[in-house]
Short mmCIF file of C-alpha atoms in Angstrom, two decimals:
data_model
loop_
_atom_site.label_atom_id
_atom_site.label_comp_id
_atom_site.label_asym_id
_atom_site.label_seq_id
_atom_site.Cartn_x
_atom_site.Cartn_y
_atom_site.Cartn_z
CA UNK A 1 105.89 -173.23 -52.07
CA UNK A 2 102.87 -171.62 -53.73
CA UNK A 3 105.26 -169.56 -55.87
CA UNK A 4 107.14 -172.73 -56.85
CA UNK A 5 103.90 -174.45 -57.80
CA UNK A 6 102.95 -171.50 -60.01
CA UNK A 7 106.40 -171.37 -61.60
CA UNK A 8 106.11 -175.09 -62.43
CA UNK A 9 102.64 -174.59 -63.92
CA UNK A 10 101.16 -177.16 -61.52
CA UNK A 11 98.36 -175.06 -60.01
CA UNK A 12 95.55 -177.26 -61.34
CA UNK A 13 97.34 -180.44 -60.23
CA UNK A 14 97.86 -178.85 -56.81
CA UNK A 15 94.14 -178.11 -56.61
CA UNK A 16 93.30 -181.70 -57.53
CA UNK A 17 95.74 -183.09 -54.99
CA UNK A 18 94.21 -180.98 -52.23
CA UNK A 19 90.73 -182.09 -53.29
CA UNK A 20 91.72 -185.75 -53.57
CA UNK A 21 90.81 -185.89 -57.27
CA UNK A 22 92.28 -188.33 -59.79
CA UNK A 23 95.01 -187.08 -62.12
CA UNK A 24 94.89 -187.62 -65.88
CA UNK A 25 97.40 -189.05 -68.36
CA UNK A 26 98.29 -185.54 -69.53
CA UNK A 27 98.89 -184.42 -65.95
CA UNK A 28 101.14 -187.39 -65.33
CA UNK A 29 103.24 -186.46 -68.36
CA UNK A 30 103.40 -182.87 -67.08
CA UNK A 31 104.72 -184.10 -63.73
CA UNK A 32 107.48 -185.95 -65.54
CA UNK A 33 108.27 -182.95 -67.72
CA UNK A 34 108.52 -180.11 -65.25
CA UNK A 35 112.05 -179.22 -64.17
CA UNK A 36 110.71 -178.27 -60.73
CA UNK A 37 111.28 -181.61 -58.94
CA UNK A 38 110.82 -179.98 -55.53
CA UNK A 39 107.27 -178.98 -56.48
CA UNK A 40 106.47 -182.54 -57.61
CA UNK A 41 107.93 -183.90 -54.38
CA UNK A 42 105.90 -181.43 -52.33
CA UNK A 43 102.68 -182.56 -54.00
CA UNK A 44 103.56 -186.23 -53.53
CA UNK A 45 104.35 -185.62 -49.87
CA UNK A 46 100.89 -184.10 -49.37
CA UNK A 47 99.37 -187.40 -50.50
CA UNK A 48 101.87 -189.47 -48.55
CA UNK A 49 101.24 -187.65 -45.28
CA UNK A 50 97.49 -187.67 -45.78
CA UNK A 51 97.64 -191.47 -45.89
CA UNK A 52 100.46 -192.29 -43.49
CA UNK A 53 101.44 -189.19 -41.55
CA UNK A 54 105.04 -189.56 -40.38
CA UNK A 55 105.08 -193.35 -40.49
CA UNK A 56 107.73 -195.12 -42.55
CA UNK A 57 107.40 -198.89 -42.86
CA UNK A 58 110.04 -201.61 -43.02
CA UNK A 59 110.15 -205.41 -42.77
CA UNK A 60 112.61 -208.08 -41.66
CA UNK A 61 112.91 -210.12 -44.84
CA UNK A 62 114.98 -212.63 -46.76
CA UNK A 63 115.25 -212.98 -50.55
CA UNK A 64 115.74 -216.38 -52.18
CA UNK A 65 116.44 -216.88 -55.91
CA UNK A 66 115.97 -220.57 -56.72
CA UNK A 67 117.43 -220.53 -60.25
CA UNK A 68 119.19 -218.11 -62.57
CA UNK A 69 118.54 -220.23 -65.66
CA UNK A 70 116.11 -218.34 -67.86
CA UNK A 71 114.91 -218.62 -71.46
CA UNK A 72 113.50 -215.10 -71.84
CA UNK A 73 116.71 -213.28 -72.93
CA UNK A 74 115.56 -209.87 -71.73
CA UNK A 75 117.88 -207.09 -72.87
CA UNK A 76 117.89 -205.39 -69.47
CA UNK A 77 118.77 -208.44 -67.34
CA UNK A 78 122.16 -209.22 -65.78
CA UNK A 79 120.80 -211.96 -63.52
CA UNK A 80 120.31 -214.90 -65.86
CA UNK A 81 123.10 -217.36 -66.71
CA UNK A 82 124.79 -216.61 -70.03
CA UNK A 83 128.20 -216.69 -71.69
CA UNK A 84 130.48 -214.29 -69.86
CA UNK A 85 127.93 -213.85 -67.11
CA UNK A 86 126.82 -215.66 -63.97
CA UNK A 87 127.29 -219.44 -63.80
CA UNK A 88 124.00 -221.34 -64.06
CA UNK A 89 122.41 -222.84 -60.96
CA UNK A 90 119.16 -224.33 -59.76
CA UNK A 91 118.78 -224.91 -56.05
CA UNK A 92 117.57 -228.29 -54.83
CA UNK A 93 114.88 -228.58 -52.21
CA UNK A 94 117.56 -229.26 -49.59
CA UNK A 95 119.55 -226.23 -50.68
CA UNK A 96 116.43 -224.10 -50.34
CA UNK A 97 116.00 -225.46 -46.82
CA UNK A 98 119.59 -224.53 -46.03
CA UNK A 99 119.04 -221.00 -47.34
CA UNK A 100 116.22 -220.61 -44.84
CA UNK A 101 118.15 -222.21 -41.98
CA UNK A 102 121.12 -219.92 -42.63
CA UNK A 103 119.21 -216.99 -41.13
CA UNK A 104 117.14 -218.82 -38.53
CA UNK A 105 118.60 -216.68 -35.72
CA UNK A 106 117.21 -213.53 -37.36
CA UNK A 107 113.51 -212.78 -36.61
CA UNK A 108 112.49 -212.71 -40.28
CA UNK A 109 108.77 -212.21 -40.95
CA UNK A 110 108.83 -212.35 -44.77
CA UNK A 111 110.53 -214.59 -47.33
CA UNK A 112 110.53 -213.29 -50.89
CA UNK A 113 111.25 -215.97 -53.51
CA UNK A 114 111.63 -215.53 -57.27
CA UNK A 115 113.72 -217.06 -60.03
CA UNK A 116 114.36 -217.29 -63.74
CA UNK A 117 112.21 -219.23 -66.17
CA UNK A 118 113.91 -222.63 -66.34
CA UNK A 119 111.80 -224.74 -68.73
CA UNK A 120 113.20 -228.00 -67.36
CA UNK A 121 111.70 -227.58 -63.90
CA UNK A 122 108.64 -229.78 -63.30
CA UNK A 123 105.45 -228.58 -61.68
CA UNK A 124 106.13 -230.50 -58.48
CA UNK A 125 109.41 -228.63 -57.94
CA UNK A 126 107.58 -225.32 -57.50
CA UNK A 127 105.28 -226.84 -54.89
CA UNK A 128 108.06 -228.72 -53.11
CA UNK A 129 110.32 -225.70 -52.55
CA UNK A 130 107.37 -223.73 -51.19
CA UNK A 131 106.54 -226.53 -48.75
CA UNK A 132 110.19 -226.77 -47.70
CA UNK A 133 110.30 -223.08 -46.82
CA UNK A 134 107.09 -223.26 -44.84
CA UNK A 135 108.29 -226.35 -42.98
CA UNK A 136 111.52 -224.59 -42.01
CA UNK A 137 109.93 -221.25 -41.16
CA UNK A 138 106.15 -221.66 -40.79
CA UNK A 139 105.59 -218.26 -39.17
CA UNK A 140 107.21 -216.27 -41.99
CA UNK A 141 104.93 -214.95 -44.72
CA UNK A 142 105.95 -216.45 -48.07
CA UNK A 143 105.74 -214.08 -51.04
CA UNK A 144 106.67 -216.12 -54.10
CA UNK A 145 106.57 -216.25 -57.90
CA UNK A 146 106.07 -213.30 -60.23
CA UNK A 147 103.37 -213.27 -62.88
CA UNK A 148 106.00 -214.42 -65.39
CA UNK A 149 106.81 -217.42 -63.22
CA UNK A 150 103.12 -218.08 -62.71
CA UNK A 151 102.68 -218.38 -66.46
CA UNK A 152 105.51 -220.95 -66.61
CA UNK A 153 104.16 -222.90 -63.63
CA UNK A 154 100.77 -222.97 -65.33
CA UNK A 155 102.37 -224.15 -68.59
CA UNK A 156 104.08 -227.16 -67.02
CA UNK A 157 101.19 -228.06 -64.71
CA UNK A 158 98.67 -229.49 -67.17
CA UNK A 159 95.99 -227.86 -65.02
CA UNK A 160 93.75 -224.85 -65.17
CA UNK A 161 95.21 -221.59 -63.91
CA UNK A 162 92.63 -221.55 -61.13
CA UNK A 163 93.72 -224.99 -59.95
CA UNK A 164 97.39 -224.00 -60.10
CA UNK A 165 96.72 -220.99 -57.90
CA UNK A 166 94.87 -223.18 -55.41
CA UNK A 167 97.78 -225.66 -55.37
CA UNK A 168 100.27 -222.86 -54.72
CA UNK A 169 98.14 -221.50 -51.89
CA UNK A 170 97.76 -224.96 -50.36
CA UNK A 171 101.55 -225.45 -50.51
CA UNK A 172 102.16 -222.17 -48.68
CA UNK A 173 102.27 -219.23 -51.09
CA UNK A 174 100.59 -216.32 -49.31
CA UNK A 175 101.15 -213.43 -51.70
CA UNK A 176 103.07 -212.63 -54.89
CA UNK A 177 105.84 -210.16 -55.74
CA UNK A 178 105.43 -207.54 -58.43
CA UNK A 179 108.36 -208.24 -60.73
CA UNK A 180 108.18 -208.94 -64.44
CA UNK A 181 105.88 -206.06 -65.27
CA UNK A 182 108.88 -204.09 -66.62
CA UNK A 183 107.10 -201.39 -68.67
CA UNK A 184 103.54 -202.27 -69.68
CA UNK A 185 104.08 -201.18 -73.29
CA UNK A 186 103.68 -203.04 -76.57
CA UNK A 187 106.64 -201.19 -78.11
CA UNK A 188 109.05 -201.97 -75.29
CA UNK A 189 107.84 -205.56 -75.06
CA UNK A 190 108.85 -206.05 -78.68
CA UNK A 191 112.19 -204.28 -78.32
CA UNK A 192 113.41 -205.51 -74.93
CA UNK A 193 111.59 -208.60 -73.67
CA UNK A 194 109.57 -210.14 -76.48
CA UNK A 195 109.93 -213.72 -75.17
CA UNK A 196 108.28 -212.71 -71.90
CA UNK A 197 104.60 -212.10 -71.27
CA UNK A 198 103.31 -208.92 -72.90
CA UNK A 199 101.52 -206.31 -70.82
CA UNK A 200 98.10 -207.82 -71.40
CA UNK A 201 99.36 -211.21 -70.25
CA UNK A 202 100.96 -209.76 -67.12
CA UNK A 203 97.75 -207.98 -66.19
CA UNK A 204 95.74 -211.13 -66.92
CA UNK A 205 97.89 -213.19 -64.54
CA UNK A 206 97.69 -210.53 -61.85
CA UNK A 207 93.92 -210.40 -62.21
CA UNK A 208 93.69 -214.18 -61.81
CA UNK A 209 95.96 -214.16 -58.74
CA UNK A 210 93.91 -211.41 -57.11
CA UNK A 211 90.66 -213.22 -57.82
CA UNK A 212 92.16 -216.34 -56.20
CA UNK A 213 92.79 -214.34 -53.03
CA UNK A 214 96.52 -213.78 -53.52
CA UNK A 215 97.48 -210.15 -53.15
CA UNK A 216 100.56 -208.91 -54.98
CA UNK A 217 102.86 -205.99 -55.50
CA UNK A 218 103.43 -204.14 -58.77
CA UNK A 219 106.65 -202.74 -60.21
CA UNK A 220 107.94 -200.54 -63.01
CA UNK A 221 111.44 -200.83 -64.45
CA UNK A 222 112.50 -197.32 -65.45
CA UNK A 223 115.63 -195.60 -66.68
CA UNK A 224 116.34 -197.43 -69.95
CA UNK A 225 114.68 -196.53 -73.30
CA UNK A 226 111.14 -195.86 -72.15
CA UNK A 227 109.47 -192.47 -72.61
CA UNK A 228 107.66 -190.42 -69.99
CA UNK A 229 104.43 -191.20 -71.81
CA UNK A 230 105.10 -194.94 -71.53
CA UNK A 231 105.80 -194.61 -67.81
CA UNK A 232 102.51 -192.84 -67.25
CA UNK A 233 100.66 -195.35 -69.41
CA UNK A 234 102.15 -198.10 -67.24
CA UNK A 235 100.88 -196.42 -64.07
CA UNK A 236 97.40 -195.96 -65.51
CA UNK A 237 97.16 -199.61 -66.53
CA UNK A 238 98.03 -200.63 -62.98
CA UNK A 239 95.57 -198.10 -61.59
CA UNK A 240 92.80 -199.49 -63.79
CA UNK A 241 93.40 -203.08 -62.64
CA UNK A 242 93.54 -201.92 -59.02
CA UNK A 243 90.14 -200.29 -59.50
CA UNK A 244 88.89 -203.69 -60.65
CA UNK A 245 90.50 -206.07 -58.12
CA UNK A 246 91.94 -204.09 -55.22
CA UNK A 247 94.62 -206.77 -55.10
CA UNK A 248 97.80 -204.68 -55.23
CA UNK A 249 99.50 -203.96 -51.92
CA UNK A 250 102.50 -201.83 -52.86
CA UNK A 251 103.97 -200.17 -55.93
CA UNK A 252 107.75 -200.36 -56.33
CA UNK A 253 109.60 -198.31 -58.95
CA UNK A 254 112.75 -200.25 -59.91
CA UNK A 255 115.75 -198.27 -61.16
CA UNK A 256 117.45 -199.93 -64.13
CA UNK A 257 121.08 -200.92 -63.57
CA UNK A 258 122.76 -201.30 -67.00
CA UNK A 259 125.88 -203.12 -65.77
CA UNK A 260 126.21 -206.57 -67.33
CA UNK A 261 123.19 -206.14 -69.63
CA UNK A 262 122.78 -205.64 -73.38
CA UNK A 263 122.04 -201.99 -72.55
CA UNK A 264 125.33 -201.43 -70.72
CA UNK A 265 125.99 -198.31 -72.80
CA UNK A 266 123.19 -196.51 -70.98
CA UNK A 267 123.89 -194.46 -67.84
CA UNK A 268 122.60 -195.33 -64.40
CA UNK A 269 119.59 -193.44 -63.16
CA UNK A 270 120.25 -190.32 -61.12
CA UNK A 271 118.85 -189.51 -57.72
CA UNK A 272 116.66 -186.89 -59.39
CA UNK A 273 115.16 -189.54 -61.71
CA UNK A 274 114.64 -191.92 -58.79
CA UNK A 275 112.86 -189.35 -56.65
CA UNK A 276 110.68 -188.23 -59.57
CA UNK A 277 109.63 -191.82 -60.36
CA UNK A 278 108.53 -192.29 -56.75
CA UNK A 279 106.78 -188.93 -56.52
CA UNK A 280 104.85 -189.30 -59.78
CA UNK A 281 103.79 -192.82 -58.81
CA UNK A 282 102.43 -191.55 -55.49
CA UNK A 283 100.42 -188.88 -57.29
CA UNK A 284 99.06 -191.06 -60.08
CA UNK A 285 98.34 -194.27 -58.12
CA UNK A 286 95.60 -192.87 -55.92
CA UNK A 287 94.21 -196.36 -55.25
CA UNK A 288 97.53 -197.87 -54.07
CA UNK A 289 98.02 -197.62 -50.33
CA UNK A 290 101.82 -197.92 -50.34
CA UNK A 291 104.77 -196.71 -52.45
CA UNK A 292 108.15 -198.30 -51.76
CA UNK A 293 111.62 -196.79 -52.11
CA UNK A 294 113.67 -199.95 -52.74
CA UNK A 295 116.98 -198.99 -51.12
CA UNK A 296 118.96 -201.79 -52.79
CA UNK A 297 118.45 -200.24 -56.22
CA UNK A 298 118.54 -196.51 -55.45
CA UNK A 299 120.95 -196.49 -52.46
CA UNK A 300 119.97 -195.89 -48.84
CA UNK A 301 120.52 -192.09 -48.95
CA UNK A 302 118.20 -191.62 -51.95
CA UNK A 303 115.63 -193.97 -50.41
CA UNK A 304 115.84 -191.94 -47.21
CA UNK A 305 115.16 -188.73 -49.14
CA UNK A 306 112.27 -190.45 -50.94
CA UNK A 307 110.40 -190.58 -47.63
CA UNK A 308 109.66 -186.90 -48.37
CA UNK A 309 108.88 -187.54 -52.05
CA UNK A 310 105.92 -189.87 -51.70
CA UNK A 311 107.44 -193.11 -50.39
CA UNK A 312 106.18 -194.56 -47.12
CA UNK A 313 108.19 -197.81 -47.18
CA UNK A 314 111.90 -198.70 -47.42
CA UNK A 315 111.47 -202.47 -47.92
CA UNK A 316 113.55 -204.39 -45.40
CA UNK A 317 116.74 -205.72 -43.96
CA UNK A 318 117.24 -208.24 -46.83
CA UNK A 319 120.00 -210.85 -46.60
CA UNK A 320 121.03 -211.61 -50.19
CA UNK A 321 119.94 -209.96 -53.41
CA UNK A 322 121.03 -211.22 -56.81
CA UNK A 323 118.75 -209.48 -59.31
CA UNK A 324 121.10 -206.49 -59.49
CA UNK A 325 124.76 -206.21 -58.55
CA UNK A 326 125.46 -209.69 -59.95
CA UNK A 327 129.16 -210.13 -60.51
CA UNK A 328 130.23 -208.16 -57.48
CA UNK A 329 132.31 -209.89 -54.84
CA UNK A 330 129.25 -210.57 -52.76
CA UNK A 331 125.51 -210.72 -53.26
CA UNK A 332 125.05 -209.67 -49.65
CA UNK A 333 122.79 -206.64 -49.55
CA UNK A 334 122.02 -206.06 -45.90
CA UNK A 335 120.90 -203.30 -43.59
CA UNK A 336 120.63 -204.15 -39.95
CA UNK A 337 117.58 -203.39 -37.86
CA UNK A 338 119.47 -200.50 -36.27
CA UNK A 339 120.64 -199.09 -39.60
CA UNK A 340 117.13 -199.07 -41.05
CA UNK A 341 115.71 -197.37 -37.98
CA UNK A 342 118.53 -194.86 -38.10
CA UNK A 343 117.82 -193.99 -41.74
CA UNK A 344 114.14 -193.46 -41.02
CA UNK A 345 114.64 -191.45 -37.84
CA UNK A 346 117.34 -189.30 -39.40
CA UNK A 347 114.84 -188.43 -42.13
CA UNK A 348 112.38 -187.21 -39.51
CA UNK A 349 109.96 -190.12 -39.89
CA UNK A 350 108.65 -192.67 -37.40
CA UNK A 351 109.83 -196.27 -38.03
CA UNK A 352 107.08 -198.90 -38.14
CA UNK A 353 108.03 -202.56 -38.46
CA UNK A 354 105.41 -204.30 -40.56
CA UNK A 355 104.60 -207.69 -41.98
CA UNK A 356 104.02 -208.29 -45.69
CA UNK A 357 100.44 -207.03 -45.60
CA UNK A 358 101.34 -204.00 -43.47
CA UNK A 359 100.05 -205.26 -40.18
CA UNK A 360 102.14 -203.50 -37.53
CA UNK A 361 104.73 -205.71 -35.84
CA UNK A 362 106.32 -202.97 -33.77
CA UNK A 363 106.16 -199.18 -33.80
CA UNK A 364 108.89 -196.97 -32.44
CA UNK A 365 107.97 -195.21 -29.20
#
């Protein structure tokens, strides 16, 4: 491995990793540029095992998408209702209740709820669907509303952002997902998602949520028209905010799926790209405790391999997932408890069932 590190020109980065020192922007770009992926994965695994040993986390969770109506027109999105695409819907409070009841026999510990930006939804709706979920499943941790949704909820509320966050917490929101960050770049904001919050706005909302006591995840959508430099810049902006607030729980690289989007001419990401995104994130985000390999987007086999490339989490069982794979015969994206454990054990890791905040629910003997 030492010879591979030298061949890749990563000796100084290797030294820093062993010493626990922070990597620079230039070093992040170098990690993206070297053809020696195995060397990058080796370095990321050093950090991963220093923090988590052989543990690999997973959660029993359910995803709920309350509306696919959205006014942001992002070029990379296949989820929102549009001509030739998915039919529009907005779930009623009762329909949300039914979504929760549908899986009441499964011991779910986390419900993850997000949706499009439907400008016709009133403030009370956002509070009511949260309360309905908590009434149906009070013991499940509710992770709801991205920073983009938070901006919309604030807009329709007529209240201060601080008061909105307190209302959401009182209704039952316990943490927030990390979506909507896309790539924290002014250039890409203008080209791909200019009707959505820019990177400064996303960071501002995350800062406010963290200060209100709501922890969140963070994501990065990669594999479209972004550069390696923009990916690294994204990671450093997250790292800087984490230094300030300590509010991020997990970082989740999200592989772009071009099917059904305005960028459908682009290829899907490869397993090599997926593993590199995870490994570089683990090396650059020294103040993030967890890096997730989201199996829905990169396939279970690649996610399994990622447990040796910096990832310590595979997400969860999931019941339905609509953000990608829209238009397929089914939105069911499910791994059973046994399948998840099998993936982890086959990879030579120790499965640890967790809750949203990584408290251990059950650890394999």
